[in-house]
Short mmCIF file of C-alpha atoms (C1' of nucleotides) in Angstrom, two decimals:
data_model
loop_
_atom_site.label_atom_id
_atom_site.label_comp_id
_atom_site.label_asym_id
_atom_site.label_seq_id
_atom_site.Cartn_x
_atom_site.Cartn_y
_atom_site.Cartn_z
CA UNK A 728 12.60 72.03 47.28
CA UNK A 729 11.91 69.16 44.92
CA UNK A 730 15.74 67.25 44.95
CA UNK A 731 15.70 64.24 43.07
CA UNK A 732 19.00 62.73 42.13
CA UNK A 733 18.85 59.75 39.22
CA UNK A 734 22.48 58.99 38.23
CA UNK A 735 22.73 55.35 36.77
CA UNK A 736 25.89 53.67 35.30
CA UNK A 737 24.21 50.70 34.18
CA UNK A 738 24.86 50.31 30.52
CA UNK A 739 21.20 48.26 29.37
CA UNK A 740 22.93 47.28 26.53
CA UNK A 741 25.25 45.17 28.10
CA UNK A 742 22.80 42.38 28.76
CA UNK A 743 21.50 42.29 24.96
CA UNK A 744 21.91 39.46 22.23
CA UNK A 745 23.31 40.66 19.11
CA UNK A 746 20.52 39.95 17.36
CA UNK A 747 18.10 42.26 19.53
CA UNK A 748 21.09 44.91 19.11
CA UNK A 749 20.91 44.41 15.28
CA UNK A 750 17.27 44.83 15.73
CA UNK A 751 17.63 48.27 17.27
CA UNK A 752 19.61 49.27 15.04
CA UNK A 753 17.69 49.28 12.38
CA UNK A 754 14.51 50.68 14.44
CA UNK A 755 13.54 54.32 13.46
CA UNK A 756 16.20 56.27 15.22
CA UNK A 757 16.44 59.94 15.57
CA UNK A 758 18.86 62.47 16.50
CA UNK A 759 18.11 65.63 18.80
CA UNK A 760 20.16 68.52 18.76
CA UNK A 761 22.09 70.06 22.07
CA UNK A 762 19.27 72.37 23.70
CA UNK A 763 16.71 70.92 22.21
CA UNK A 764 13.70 69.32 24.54
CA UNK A 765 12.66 65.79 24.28
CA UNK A 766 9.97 65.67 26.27
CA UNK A 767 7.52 67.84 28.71
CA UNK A 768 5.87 67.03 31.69
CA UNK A 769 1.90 65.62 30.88
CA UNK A 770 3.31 64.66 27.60
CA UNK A 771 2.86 60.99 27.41
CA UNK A 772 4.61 59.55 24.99
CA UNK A 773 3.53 56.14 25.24
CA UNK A 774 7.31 54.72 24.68
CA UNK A 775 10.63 54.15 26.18
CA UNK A 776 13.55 56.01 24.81
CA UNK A 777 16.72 54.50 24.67
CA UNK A 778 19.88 56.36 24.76
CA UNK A 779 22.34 55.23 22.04
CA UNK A 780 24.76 58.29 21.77
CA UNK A 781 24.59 61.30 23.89
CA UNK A 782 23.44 63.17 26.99
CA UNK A 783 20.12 64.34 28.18
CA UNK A 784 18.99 66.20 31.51
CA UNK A 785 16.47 65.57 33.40
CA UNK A 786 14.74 68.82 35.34
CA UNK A 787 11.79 70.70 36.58
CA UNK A 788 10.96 74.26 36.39
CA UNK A 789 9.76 75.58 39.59
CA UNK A 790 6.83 78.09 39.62
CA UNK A 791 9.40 81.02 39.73
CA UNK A 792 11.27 79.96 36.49
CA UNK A 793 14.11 78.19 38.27
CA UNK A 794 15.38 74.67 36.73
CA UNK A 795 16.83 72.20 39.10
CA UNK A 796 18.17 69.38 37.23
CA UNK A 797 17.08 66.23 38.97
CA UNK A 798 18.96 64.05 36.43
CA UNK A 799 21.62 63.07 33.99
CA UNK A 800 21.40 60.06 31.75
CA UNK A 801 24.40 58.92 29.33
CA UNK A 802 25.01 56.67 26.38
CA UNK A 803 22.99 53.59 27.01
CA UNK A 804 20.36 54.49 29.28
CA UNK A 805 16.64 54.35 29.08
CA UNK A 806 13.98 56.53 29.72
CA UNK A 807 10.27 57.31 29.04
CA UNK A 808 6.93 55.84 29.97
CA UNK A 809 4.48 53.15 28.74
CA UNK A 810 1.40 52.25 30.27
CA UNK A 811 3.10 49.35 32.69
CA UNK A 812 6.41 50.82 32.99
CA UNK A 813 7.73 53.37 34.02
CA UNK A 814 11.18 55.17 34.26
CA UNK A 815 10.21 57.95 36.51
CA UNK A 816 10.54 60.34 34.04
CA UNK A 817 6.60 61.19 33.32
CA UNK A 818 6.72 64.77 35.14
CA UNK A 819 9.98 66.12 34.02
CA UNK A 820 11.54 67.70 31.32
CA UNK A 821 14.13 66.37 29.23
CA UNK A 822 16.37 68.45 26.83
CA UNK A 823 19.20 67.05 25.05
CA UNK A 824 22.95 68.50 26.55
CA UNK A 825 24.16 67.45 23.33
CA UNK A 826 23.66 66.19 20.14
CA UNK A 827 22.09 62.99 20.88
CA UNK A 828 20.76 59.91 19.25
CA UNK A 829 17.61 57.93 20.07
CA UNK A 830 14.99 55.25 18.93
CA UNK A 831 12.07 55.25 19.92
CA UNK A 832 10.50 52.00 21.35
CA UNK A 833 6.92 50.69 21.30
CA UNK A 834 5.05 49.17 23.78
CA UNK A 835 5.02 45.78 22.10
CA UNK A 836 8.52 46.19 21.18
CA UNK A 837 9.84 46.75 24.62
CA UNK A 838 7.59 43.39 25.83
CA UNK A 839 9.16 41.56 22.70
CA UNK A 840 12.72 42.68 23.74
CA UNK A 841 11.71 41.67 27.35
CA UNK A 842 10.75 38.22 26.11
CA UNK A 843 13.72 37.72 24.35
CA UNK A 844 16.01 39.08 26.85
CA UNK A 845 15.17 37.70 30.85
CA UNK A 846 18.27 39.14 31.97
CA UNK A 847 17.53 42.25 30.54
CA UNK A 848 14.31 42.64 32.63
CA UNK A 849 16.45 42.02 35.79
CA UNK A 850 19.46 44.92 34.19
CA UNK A 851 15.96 47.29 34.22
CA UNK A 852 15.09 46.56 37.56
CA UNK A 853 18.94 46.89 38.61
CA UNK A 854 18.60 50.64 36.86
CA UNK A 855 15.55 51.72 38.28
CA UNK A 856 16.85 50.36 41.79
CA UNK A 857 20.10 52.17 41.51
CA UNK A 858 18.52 55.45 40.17
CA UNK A 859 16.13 55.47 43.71
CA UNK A 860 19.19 54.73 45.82
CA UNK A 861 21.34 57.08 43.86
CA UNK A 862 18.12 59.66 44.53
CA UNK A 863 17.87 58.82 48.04
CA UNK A 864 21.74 59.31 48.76
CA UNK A 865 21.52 63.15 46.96
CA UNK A 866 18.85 64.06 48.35
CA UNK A 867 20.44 63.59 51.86
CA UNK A 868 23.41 65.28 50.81
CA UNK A 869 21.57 68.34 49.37
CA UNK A 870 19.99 68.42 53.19
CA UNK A 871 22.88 67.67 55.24
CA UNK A 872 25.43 69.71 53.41
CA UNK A 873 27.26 72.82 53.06
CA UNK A 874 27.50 74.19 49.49
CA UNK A 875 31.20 72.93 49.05
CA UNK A 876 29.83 69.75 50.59
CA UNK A 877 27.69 69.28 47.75
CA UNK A 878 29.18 70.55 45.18
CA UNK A 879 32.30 68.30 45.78
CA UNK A 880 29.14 65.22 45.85
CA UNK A 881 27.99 66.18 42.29
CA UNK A 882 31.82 66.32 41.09
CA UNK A 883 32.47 62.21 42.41
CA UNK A 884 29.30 61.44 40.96
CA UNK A 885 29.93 62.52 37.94
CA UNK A 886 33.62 61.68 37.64
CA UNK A 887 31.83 58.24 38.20
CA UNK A 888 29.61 58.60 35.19
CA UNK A 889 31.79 60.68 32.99
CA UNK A 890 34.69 60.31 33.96
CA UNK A 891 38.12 59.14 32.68
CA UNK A 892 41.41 58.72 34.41
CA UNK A 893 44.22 60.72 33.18
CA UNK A 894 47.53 60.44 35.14
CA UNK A 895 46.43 61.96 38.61
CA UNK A 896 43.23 63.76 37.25
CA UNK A 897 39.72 62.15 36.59
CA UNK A 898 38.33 64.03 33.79
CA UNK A 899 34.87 64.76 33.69
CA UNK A 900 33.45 64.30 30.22
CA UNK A 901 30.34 66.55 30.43
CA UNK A 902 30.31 69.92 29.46
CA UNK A 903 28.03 71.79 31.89
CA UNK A 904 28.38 75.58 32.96
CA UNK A 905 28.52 76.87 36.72
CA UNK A 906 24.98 77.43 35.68
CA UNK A 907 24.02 74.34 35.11
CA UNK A 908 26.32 72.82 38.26
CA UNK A 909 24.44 75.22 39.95
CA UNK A 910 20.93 73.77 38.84
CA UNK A 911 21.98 70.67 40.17
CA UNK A 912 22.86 71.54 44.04
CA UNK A 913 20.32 74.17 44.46
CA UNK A 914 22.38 77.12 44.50
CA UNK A 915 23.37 80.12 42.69
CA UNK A 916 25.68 80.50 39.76
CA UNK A 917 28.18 82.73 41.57
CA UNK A 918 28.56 81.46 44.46
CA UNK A 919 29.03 77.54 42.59
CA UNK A 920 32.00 80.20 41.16
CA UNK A 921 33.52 80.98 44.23
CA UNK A 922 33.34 77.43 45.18
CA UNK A 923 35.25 76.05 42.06
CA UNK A 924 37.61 78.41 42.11
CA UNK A 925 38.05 77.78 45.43
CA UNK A 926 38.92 73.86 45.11
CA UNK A 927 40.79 74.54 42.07
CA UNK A 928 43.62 76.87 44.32
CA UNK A 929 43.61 73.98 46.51
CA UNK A 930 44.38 71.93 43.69
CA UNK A 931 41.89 69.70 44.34
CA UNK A 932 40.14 70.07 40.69
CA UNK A 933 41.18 71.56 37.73
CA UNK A 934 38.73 73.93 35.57
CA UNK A 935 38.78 75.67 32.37
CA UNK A 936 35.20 76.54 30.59
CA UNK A 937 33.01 73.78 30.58
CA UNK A 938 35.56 71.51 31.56
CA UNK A 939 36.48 70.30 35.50
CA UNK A 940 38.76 67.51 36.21
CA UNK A 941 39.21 66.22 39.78
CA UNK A 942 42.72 64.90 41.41
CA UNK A 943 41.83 61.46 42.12
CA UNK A 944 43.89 61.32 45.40
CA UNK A 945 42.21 64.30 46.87
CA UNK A 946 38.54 62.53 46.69
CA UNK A 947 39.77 58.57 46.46
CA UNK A 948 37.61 58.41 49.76
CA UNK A 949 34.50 59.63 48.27
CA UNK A 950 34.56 56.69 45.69
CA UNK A 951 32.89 53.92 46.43
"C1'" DT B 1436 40.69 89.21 12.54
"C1'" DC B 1437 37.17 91.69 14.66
"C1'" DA B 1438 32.82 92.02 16.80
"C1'" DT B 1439 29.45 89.76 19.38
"C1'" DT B 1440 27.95 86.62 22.76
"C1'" DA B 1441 28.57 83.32 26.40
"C1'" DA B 1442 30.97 81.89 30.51
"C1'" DT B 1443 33.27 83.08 34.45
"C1'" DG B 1444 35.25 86.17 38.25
"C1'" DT B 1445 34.65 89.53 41.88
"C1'" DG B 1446 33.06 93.09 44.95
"C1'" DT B 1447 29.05 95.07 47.33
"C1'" DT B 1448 24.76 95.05 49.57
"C1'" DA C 1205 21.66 85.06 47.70
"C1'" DA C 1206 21.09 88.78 44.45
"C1'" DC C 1207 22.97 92.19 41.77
"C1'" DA C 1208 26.03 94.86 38.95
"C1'" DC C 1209 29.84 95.00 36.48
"C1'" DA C 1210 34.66 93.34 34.86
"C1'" DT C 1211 37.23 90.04 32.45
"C1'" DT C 1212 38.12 86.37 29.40
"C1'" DA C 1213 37.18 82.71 26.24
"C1'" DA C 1214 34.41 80.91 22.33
"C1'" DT C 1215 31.91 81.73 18.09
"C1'" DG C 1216 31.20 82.95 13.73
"C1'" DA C 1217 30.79 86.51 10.02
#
DNA sequence: TCATTAATGTGTT
DNA sequence: AACACATTAATGA
Protein backbone atom coordinates (compact mmCIF):
# COMPACT_ATOMS: atom_id res chain seq x y z
CA UNK A 1 0.00 0.00 0.00
CA UNK A 2 1.38 3.40 -0.91
CA UNK A 3 0.42 5.55 2.67
CA UNK A 4 1.71 8.86 2.57
CA UNK A 5 0.38 11.32 5.07
CA UNK A 6 1.29 15.32 4.31
CA UNK A 7 -0.77 17.41 6.79
CA UNK A 8 0.95 20.89 7.35
CA UNK A 9 -0.39 23.81 9.50
CA UNK A 10 2.17 26.14 8.56
CA UNK A 11 0.51 29.18 7.15
CA UNK A 12 3.61 30.46 4.39
CA UNK A 13 2.06 33.56 4.45
CA UNK A 14 2.77 34.36 7.78
CA UNK A 15 6.42 35.12 7.18
CA UNK A 16 5.67 37.59 4.11
CA UNK A 17 6.21 41.49 3.83
CA UNK A 18 3.24 43.30 2.78
CA UNK A 19 4.66 44.33 -0.10
CA UNK A 20 5.43 40.68 -1.50
CA UNK A 21 1.65 39.98 -0.31
CA UNK A 22 0.50 43.01 -2.40
CA UNK A 23 2.57 41.52 -5.08
CA UNK A 24 0.65 38.26 -5.07
CA UNK A 25 -2.16 39.69 -5.12
CA UNK A 26 -2.14 41.13 -8.06
CA UNK A 27 -0.34 37.97 -9.82
CA UNK A 28 -2.65 36.06 -12.29
CA UNK A 29 -4.84 34.17 -9.91
CA UNK A 30 -7.34 31.58 -10.72
CA UNK A 31 -10.13 29.85 -9.18
CA UNK A 32 -10.87 25.96 -9.51
CA UNK A 33 -14.09 24.60 -8.90
CA UNK A 34 -14.91 21.69 -6.09
CA UNK A 35 -14.12 18.33 -8.10
CA UNK A 36 -12.22 19.72 -10.41
CA UNK A 37 -8.35 18.36 -10.90
CA UNK A 38 -5.43 20.59 -10.69
CA UNK A 39 -2.91 18.59 -11.60
CA UNK A 40 -1.91 14.83 -12.84
CA UNK A 41 0.88 12.81 -12.18
CA UNK A 42 3.87 13.36 -15.21
CA UNK A 43 2.31 16.68 -15.64
CA UNK A 44 5.01 19.10 -14.90
CA UNK A 45 3.93 22.21 -14.42
CA UNK A 46 7.02 23.98 -14.00
CA UNK A 47 5.49 26.23 -10.96
CA UNK A 48 4.54 26.33 -7.40
CA UNK A 49 0.95 26.82 -6.53
CA UNK A 50 0.03 28.67 -3.69
CA UNK A 51 -3.08 28.16 -1.82
CA UNK A 52 -4.92 31.45 -1.08
CA UNK A 53 -8.57 30.23 -0.38
CA UNK A 54 -9.64 26.70 -0.31
CA UNK A 55 -8.93 22.98 -0.09
CA UNK A 56 -7.25 20.55 -2.34
CA UNK A 57 -6.45 16.68 -1.96
CA UNK A 58 -3.72 15.11 -2.64
CA UNK A 59 -4.10 11.19 -3.95
CA UNK A 60 -3.11 8.35 -6.13
CA UNK A 61 -5.13 5.96 -8.03
CA UNK A 62 -3.97 2.52 -7.60
CA UNK A 63 -3.93 0.14 -10.64
CA UNK A 64 -7.42 -1.22 -9.57
CA UNK A 65 -9.17 2.24 -9.59
CA UNK A 66 -8.91 2.81 -5.85
CA UNK A 67 -7.90 6.52 -4.59
CA UNK A 68 -6.08 6.79 -1.36
CA UNK A 69 -5.73 10.30 -0.45
CA UNK A 70 -2.20 10.84 0.70
CA UNK A 71 -2.89 14.54 1.44
CA UNK A 72 -4.83 17.58 2.44
CA UNK A 73 -3.59 21.09 2.01
CA UNK A 74 -5.61 24.30 3.34
CA UNK A 75 -5.67 28.04 2.89
CA UNK A 76 -2.10 29.10 2.71
CA UNK A 77 -0.19 26.25 1.66
CA UNK A 78 2.03 25.58 -1.25
CA UNK A 79 2.40 23.05 -3.64
CA UNK A 80 3.80 22.13 -7.11
CA UNK A 81 7.18 21.61 -8.68
CA UNK A 82 9.96 23.65 -10.36
CA UNK A 83 13.06 22.39 -11.57
CA UNK A 84 15.04 22.96 -7.99
CA UNK A 85 12.19 22.59 -5.77
CA UNK A 86 10.10 20.51 -5.01
CA UNK A 87 6.91 20.00 -2.83
CA UNK A 88 6.53 16.33 -3.22
CA UNK A 89 3.66 16.63 -5.12
CA UNK A 90 5.12 15.64 -8.81
CA UNK A 91 3.37 12.02 -8.87
CA UNK A 92 0.03 12.74 -7.45
CA UNK A 93 -3.11 14.02 -8.26
CA UNK A 94 -4.63 17.02 -7.00
CA UNK A 95 -8.40 17.93 -7.30
CA UNK A 96 -9.87 20.81 -5.67
CA UNK A 97 -12.47 19.70 -2.43
CA UNK A 98 -13.82 22.99 -2.96
CA UNK A 99 -14.01 25.98 -4.70
CA UNK A 100 -10.56 27.15 -4.45
CA UNK A 101 -8.35 30.01 -5.37
CA UNK A 102 -4.78 29.95 -6.68
CA UNK A 103 -1.86 31.88 -8.44
CA UNK A 104 0.29 30.46 -10.13
CA UNK A 105 4.06 31.17 -9.48
CA UNK A 106 7.07 31.19 -11.82
CA UNK A 107 10.26 29.95 -11.37
CA UNK A 108 11.89 33.36 -11.23
CA UNK A 109 9.14 34.60 -9.19
CA UNK A 110 9.41 32.09 -6.47
CA UNK A 111 13.56 32.87 -6.41
CA UNK A 112 12.57 36.69 -6.35
CA UNK A 113 10.11 36.08 -3.41
CA UNK A 114 12.92 33.90 -1.86
CA UNK A 115 15.33 36.81 -2.16
CA UNK A 116 13.17 39.11 -0.70
CA UNK A 117 11.92 36.99 2.00
CA UNK A 118 15.05 34.82 4.03
CA UNK A 119 12.69 33.82 6.55
CA UNK A 120 10.40 32.64 4.18
CA UNK A 121 12.93 30.10 2.75
CA UNK A 122 13.41 28.76 6.34
CA UNK A 123 8.96 28.75 6.81
CA UNK A 124 9.43 26.33 3.37
CA UNK A 125 11.86 24.20 4.80
CA UNK A 126 9.78 24.16 8.22
CA UNK A 127 6.68 22.90 5.78
CA UNK A 128 8.36 20.42 3.88
CA UNK A 129 9.98 19.11 7.27
CA UNK A 130 6.69 18.92 9.00
CA UNK A 131 4.82 17.36 5.98
CA UNK A 132 7.72 14.22 6.11
CA UNK A 133 7.29 13.94 9.86
CA UNK A 134 3.58 14.33 9.66
CA UNK A 135 4.02 11.39 6.72
CA UNK A 136 6.22 9.36 8.76
CA UNK A 137 3.87 9.46 11.96
CA UNK A 138 0.62 8.19 9.54
CA UNK A 139 2.18 5.95 7.97
CA UNK A 140 3.02 4.12 11.29
CA UNK A 141 -0.34 4.50 12.43
CA UNK A 142 -1.95 3.09 9.22
CA UNK A 143 0.55 -0.09 10.11
CA UNK A 144 0.20 -0.37 13.71
CA UNK A 145 -3.49 0.23 13.98
CA UNK A 146 -6.85 -1.11 14.17
CA UNK A 147 -9.44 0.62 11.92
CA UNK A 148 -10.96 2.66 14.92
CA UNK A 149 -7.32 3.30 15.77
CA UNK A 150 -6.92 5.13 12.70
CA UNK A 151 -9.75 6.50 12.00
CA UNK A 152 -9.82 8.29 15.46
CA UNK A 153 -5.80 9.48 14.08
CA UNK A 154 -7.27 11.14 10.92
CA UNK A 155 -10.15 12.84 13.13
CA UNK A 156 -7.17 14.73 15.70
CA UNK A 157 -5.37 15.50 12.72
CA UNK A 158 -7.75 17.11 11.18
CA UNK A 159 -9.50 18.78 14.10
CA UNK A 160 -5.84 20.19 14.17
CA UNK A 161 -6.03 21.57 10.68
CA UNK A 162 -9.68 22.32 10.45
CA UNK A 163 -10.75 22.58 13.33
CA UNK A 164 -12.53 25.09 15.63
CA UNK A 165 -13.47 24.92 19.24
CA UNK A 166 -17.04 25.18 20.05
CA UNK A 167 -17.99 24.76 23.77
CA UNK A 168 -16.92 21.01 24.35
CA UNK A 169 -16.81 20.04 20.56
CA UNK A 170 -13.90 20.70 18.04
CA UNK A 171 -15.53 21.15 14.81
CA UNK A 172 -14.01 19.91 11.87
CA UNK A 173 -14.31 22.35 9.00
CA UNK A 174 -13.91 19.98 6.01
CA UNK A 175 -16.60 18.47 4.35
CA UNK A 176 -15.50 14.95 3.35
CA UNK A 177 -17.86 11.80 2.97
CA UNK A 178 -17.24 8.29 4.74
CA UNK A 179 -15.95 7.81 1.28
CA UNK A 180 -13.50 10.00 1.23
CA UNK A 181 -12.51 9.29 5.24
CA UNK A 182 -12.32 6.05 3.95
CA UNK A 183 -9.71 6.95 1.12
CA UNK A 184 -7.65 8.27 3.68
CA UNK A 185 -7.14 5.13 6.21
CA UNK A 186 -7.26 2.50 3.64
CA UNK A 187 -10.48 1.05 4.29
CA UNK A 188 -13.88 0.63 3.06
CA UNK A 189 -16.75 3.04 3.07
CA UNK A 190 -19.01 0.90 5.27
CA UNK A 191 -17.16 -0.25 7.58
CA UNK A 192 -15.54 3.76 8.17
CA UNK A 193 -19.73 3.78 8.78
CA UNK A 194 -19.88 1.43 11.40
CA UNK A 195 -16.94 3.02 12.94
CA UNK A 196 -18.45 6.62 13.12
CA UNK A 197 -21.45 5.62 14.19
CA UNK A 198 -19.89 3.76 16.58
CA UNK A 199 -17.85 6.75 18.34
CA UNK A 200 -20.71 8.95 17.86
CA UNK A 201 -23.05 6.50 20.52
CA UNK A 202 -20.14 6.81 22.67
CA UNK A 203 -20.39 10.36 22.36
CA UNK A 204 -17.10 10.75 21.55
CA UNK A 205 -17.85 12.70 18.06
CA UNK A 206 -20.73 14.10 16.73
CA UNK A 207 -21.80 13.51 12.88
CA UNK A 208 -24.36 14.69 10.57
CA UNK A 209 -23.58 14.53 6.56
CA UNK A 210 -20.38 15.81 5.78
CA UNK A 211 -19.94 17.20 9.01
CA UNK A 212 -18.00 15.39 12.30
CA UNK A 213 -17.16 17.25 15.35
CA UNK A 214 -15.04 15.64 18.09
CA UNK A 215 -15.54 16.18 22.12
CA UNK A 216 -12.36 17.70 22.95
CA UNK A 217 -12.11 15.93 26.39
CA UNK A 218 -12.53 12.53 24.95
CA UNK A 219 -9.21 12.93 22.62
CA UNK A 220 -7.33 15.97 24.72
CA UNK A 221 -4.55 13.18 24.96
CA UNK A 222 -4.15 12.70 21.35
CA UNK A 223 -3.26 16.49 20.92
CA UNK A 224 -0.06 17.36 20.95
C1' DT B 1 -43.10 20.55 -3.38
C1' DC B 2 -41.81 16.56 -5.71
C1' DA B 3 -38.55 13.75 -7.96
C1' DT B 4 -33.90 12.55 -8.37
C1' DT B 5 -29.44 11.81 -6.61
C1' DA B 6 -26.02 11.51 -3.05
C1' DA B 7 -24.74 10.07 1.54
C1' DT B 8 -25.27 7.02 5.09
C1' DG B 9 -26.97 2.76 7.71
C1' DT B 10 -27.39 -2.18 8.17
C1' DG B 11 -27.59 -7.10 7.51
C1' DT B 12 -25.55 -11.07 5.11
C1' DT B 13 -22.04 -13.71 3.08
C1' DA C 1 -14.14 -6.60 2.93
C1' DA C 2 -17.71 -6.83 -0.53
C1' DC C 3 -22.30 -6.67 -1.69
C1' DA C 4 -27.13 -5.66 -1.78
C1' DC C 5 -30.54 -3.05 -0.29
C1' DA C 6 -32.95 0.37 3.05
C1' DT C 7 -33.24 4.88 4.75
C1' DT C 8 -32.54 9.68 4.93
C1' DA C 9 -30.80 14.10 3.65
C1' DA C 10 -29.56 17.41 -0.05
C1' DT C 11 -30.42 19.31 -4.59
C1' DG C 12 -32.65 21.48 -7.95
C1' DA C 13 -36.41 21.71 -11.48
Amino acid sequence: MNKLWYLSQINIFEEMSMHDLEKIDEMVMSTVKKGELISKPGKDNQVLFLLKKGKVRLFKISPDGQQFTSGILGDGNIFGEIETFSTGTSDVYIDALEEVTLCALKKDDFKQLILNNPKLALKMIQVLTDRIRESDKFLEQLAVGDLKSRIIYLLVKLAEKFGTVKEKWIVLNIALTHQELANMVGATRESVSVVLSQLSKNEQIKTARKKISINREEFEQYFE
